[in-house]
Amino acid sequence: MNLPNKLTILRMIMIPVFLVVLYIPGLGMAGNIAAAAIFILASITDFLDGKIARKYNLITNFGKFMDPLADKLLVCSAMICFIELEKLPAWFVIIIIGREFIISGFRLIAAENGVVIAANYWGKFKTVSQMIMIILLLIDLGGVFDILEQIFIWLSLALTVISLITYIWQNRSVLSMQD
């Protein structure tokens, strides 16, 4: 198993650790900072595994499948927790997760027809904005940061919708393969 795949597996292992730390009672801000640190480390593995895989030509089928899955699990796990913690409304998280299901289904249809659909920049911007939003919501510094949190919440939502529309439009030929 190569290094990028090991980083992907590490990210997946970090998800339950992140969740446990987030929910340890009585830690308050220290728990939030610890959870944010774990989330940041997991996010860095996302950046590194792709960069290393492309640079050293270590791209594998495992990585193509598991890397985006690990990203979705990390981000969606945090957002689902934020519903219970009253940091995000459920409708917001449903839109985010709904987009992920739609894109995953779209990729599956494409793969069945021998088409590989690469991630586009809108999707990458969406992921980065969501990760920044999650970090801001975790550390919850208040004051001017409340405004920054709101900016990233709405930016994440906008980029989610834009990336979905762009993704489907750029790959609309996949839909005609189902006739």
Short mmCIF file of C-alpha atoms in Angstrom, two decimals:
data_model
loop_
_atom_site.label_atom_id
_atom_site.label_comp_id
_atom_site.label_asym_id
_atom_site.label_seq_id
_atom_site.Cartn_x
_atom_site.Cartn_y
_atom_site.Cartn_z
CA MET A 1 0.00 0.00 0.00
CA ASN A 2 1.44 3.35 -1.03
CA LEU A 3 1.74 6.53 1.06
CA PRO A 4 -1.27 8.38 -0.41
CA ASN A 5 -3.52 5.42 0.36
CA LYS A 6 -2.11 5.19 3.88
CA LEU A 7 -2.93 8.89 4.35
CA THR A 8 -6.49 8.26 3.17
CA ILE A 9 -6.85 5.41 5.66
CA LEU A 10 -5.37 7.61 8.40
CA ARG A 11 -7.97 10.27 7.59
CA MET A 12 -10.74 7.69 7.92
CA ILE A 13 -9.35 6.54 11.28
CA MET A 14 -9.24 10.18 12.46
CA ILE A 15 -12.98 10.64 11.87
CA PRO A 16 -14.18 8.63 14.90
CA VAL A 17 -11.38 10.16 17.00
CA PHE A 18 -12.61 13.62 15.95
CA LEU A 19 -16.19 12.70 16.88
CA VAL A 20 -15.23 11.28 20.28
CA VAL A 21 -13.20 14.38 21.16
CA LEU A 22 -16.01 16.66 19.96
CA TYR A 23 -18.50 14.91 22.26
CA ILE A 24 -16.41 14.44 25.42
CA PRO A 25 -18.48 16.27 28.03
CA GLY A 26 -17.03 19.04 30.13
CA LEU A 27 -14.08 19.96 27.92
CA GLY A 28 -15.63 23.18 26.65
CA MET A 29 -13.34 25.27 24.49
CA ALA A 30 -10.39 22.89 25.03
CA GLY A 31 -12.45 20.09 23.48
CA ASN A 32 -13.43 22.30 20.56
CA ILE A 33 -9.80 23.25 19.94
CA ALA A 34 -8.71 19.61 20.17
CA ALA A 35 -11.48 18.59 17.75
CA ALA A 36 -10.46 21.44 15.42
CA ALA A 37 -6.82 20.31 15.56
CA ILE A 38 -7.81 16.75 14.63
CA PHE A 39 -10.04 18.05 11.85
CA ILE A 40 -7.23 20.26 10.52
CA LEU A 41 -4.78 17.32 10.55
CA ALA A 42 -7.30 15.15 8.73
CA SER A 43 -7.85 17.93 6.18
CA ILE A 44 -4.10 18.21 5.63
CA THR A 45 -3.96 14.49 4.83
CA ASP A 46 -6.57 15.17 2.14
CA PHE A 47 -4.32 17.78 0.54
CA LEU A 48 -1.17 15.66 0.89
CA ASP A 49 -2.49 12.35 -0.40
CA GLY A 50 -3.64 13.87 -3.68
CA LYS A 51 -0.50 15.94 -4.13
CA ILE A 52 1.81 12.97 -3.48
CA ALA A 53 -0.27 10.61 -5.65
CA ARG A 54 -0.15 12.99 -8.63
CA LYS A 55 3.50 14.00 -8.20
CA TYR A 56 4.85 10.45 -7.93
CA ASN A 57 2.25 8.77 -10.16
CA LEU A 58 0.86 6.73 -7.26
CA ILE A 59 -2.76 6.97 -8.35
CA THR A 60 -4.67 3.75 -7.64
CA ASN A 61 -8.25 2.58 -7.99
CA PHE A 62 -8.38 2.35 -4.20
CA GLY A 63 -7.35 6.01 -3.94
CA LYS A 64 -9.77 7.13 -6.64
CA PHE A 65 -12.63 5.60 -4.68
CA MET A 66 -11.60 5.99 -1.04
CA ASP A 67 -10.09 9.49 -1.09
CA PRO A 68 -13.33 11.28 -2.03
CA LEU A 69 -15.28 8.97 0.27
CA ALA A 70 -12.99 9.83 3.19
CA ASP A 71 -13.41 13.55 2.42
CA LYS A 72 -17.19 13.24 2.37
CA LEU A 73 -17.23 11.23 5.61
CA LEU A 74 -15.02 13.77 7.38
CA VAL A 75 -16.97 16.85 6.31
CA CYS A 76 -20.45 15.32 6.57
CA SER A 77 -19.72 13.83 10.02
CA ALA A 78 -18.81 17.25 11.35
CA MET A 79 -21.85 18.90 9.78
CA ILE A 80 -24.24 16.26 11.13
CA CYS A 81 -22.81 16.87 14.61
CA PHE A 82 -23.37 20.60 14.13
CA ILE A 83 -27.10 19.98 13.81
CA GLU A 84 -27.22 18.49 17.30
CA LEU A 85 -24.86 21.18 18.60
CA GLU A 86 -27.20 23.80 17.06
CA LYS A 87 -24.48 25.33 14.91
CA LEU A 88 -26.10 24.46 11.56
CA PRO A 89 -29.73 23.91 10.56
CA ALA A 90 -30.72 20.48 9.30
CA TRP A 91 -31.90 21.81 5.91
CA PHE A 92 -28.42 23.16 5.25
CA VAL A 93 -26.77 19.82 5.98
CA ILE A 94 -29.37 17.97 3.90
CA ILE A 95 -28.49 20.13 0.88
CA ILE A 96 -24.77 19.47 1.37
CA ILE A 97 -25.22 15.72 1.78
CA GLY A 98 -27.80 15.59 -1.01
CA ARG A 99 -25.26 17.12 -3.40
CA GLU A 100 -22.74 14.45 -2.42
CA PHE A 101 -25.23 11.65 -3.12
CA ILE A 102 -26.18 13.16 -6.48
CA ILE A 103 -22.54 13.52 -7.57
CA SER A 104 -21.69 10.01 -6.35
CA GLY A 105 -24.61 8.57 -8.30
CA PHE A 106 -23.61 10.58 -11.34
CA ARG A 107 -20.05 9.24 -11.11
CA LEU A 108 -21.37 5.69 -10.79
CA ILE A 109 -23.46 6.05 -13.96
CA ALA A 110 -20.44 7.48 -15.76
CA ALA A 111 -18.16 4.67 -14.54
CA GLU A 112 -20.64 2.03 -15.73
CA ASN A 113 -20.29 3.59 -19.17
CA GLY A 114 -16.49 3.71 -19.04
CA VAL A 115 -16.31 7.43 -18.34
CA VAL A 116 -14.13 8.80 -15.54
CA ILE A 117 -15.27 12.17 -14.24
CA ALA A 118 -12.52 14.18 -12.59
CA ALA A 119 -13.18 16.67 -9.82
CA ASN A 120 -13.45 20.25 -10.99
CA TYR A 121 -12.29 23.48 -9.36
CA TRP A 122 -15.78 24.36 -8.13
CA GLY A 123 -15.83 21.11 -6.16
CA LYS A 124 -12.40 21.82 -4.73
CA PHE A 125 -13.46 25.37 -3.73
CA LYS A 126 -16.60 23.88 -2.15
CA THR A 127 -14.55 21.43 -0.09
CA VAL A 128 -12.09 24.10 1.09
CA SER A 129 -14.90 26.50 2.04
CA GLN A 130 -16.67 23.72 3.97
CA MET A 131 -13.47 22.81 5.81
CA ILE A 132 -12.83 26.44 6.76
CA MET A 133 -16.47 26.79 7.88
CA ILE A 134 -16.16 23.68 10.06
CA ILE A 135 -12.94 24.93 11.67
CA LEU A 136 -14.51 28.33 12.38
CA LEU A 137 -17.60 26.69 13.88
CA LEU A 138 -15.42 24.42 16.03
CA ILE A 139 -13.21 27.13 17.49
CA ASP A 140 -16.19 29.53 17.85
CA LEU A 141 -14.22 32.64 18.80
CA GLY A 142 -17.23 34.96 18.78
CA GLY A 143 -17.21 38.64 17.93
CA VAL A 144 -16.11 39.38 14.37
CA PHE A 145 -15.59 35.65 13.86
CA ASP A 146 -19.37 35.18 14.08
CA ILE A 147 -19.64 37.24 10.88
CA LEU A 148 -16.84 35.19 9.30
CA GLU A 149 -18.66 31.98 10.27
CA GLN A 150 -21.83 33.24 8.58
CA ILE A 151 -19.91 34.23 5.46
CA PHE A 152 -18.41 30.74 5.19
CA ILE A 153 -21.72 29.03 5.93
CA TRP A 154 -23.41 30.84 3.03
CA LEU A 155 -20.32 30.59 0.81
CA SER A 156 -20.24 26.81 1.40
CA LEU A 157 -23.91 26.53 0.49
CA ALA A 158 -23.48 28.65 -2.66
CA LEU A 159 -20.41 26.69 -3.78
CA THR A 160 -22.23 23.41 -3.10
CA VAL A 161 -25.05 24.39 -5.46
CA ILE A 162 -22.72 25.97 -8.06
CA SER A 163 -20.44 22.92 -8.07
CA LEU A 164 -23.43 20.58 -8.46
CA ILE A 165 -24.85 22.52 -11.40
CA THR A 166 -21.43 22.91 -13.04
CA TYR A 167 -20.60 19.25 -12.53
CA ILE A 168 -23.82 18.04 -14.13
CA TRP A 169 -23.68 20.59 -16.96
CA GLN A 170 -20.06 19.76 -17.88
CA ASN A 171 -20.86 16.05 -17.88
CA ARG A 172 -24.44 16.14 -19.21
CA SER A 173 -23.49 13.63 -21.92
CA VAL A 174 -23.45 10.98 -19.17
CA LEU A 175 -27.21 11.43 -18.76
CA SER A 176 -27.81 10.63 -22.43
CA MET A 177 -25.97 7.33 -21.97
CA GLN A 178 -28.92 6.05 -19.96
CA ASP A 179 -31.37 6.09 -22.88
#
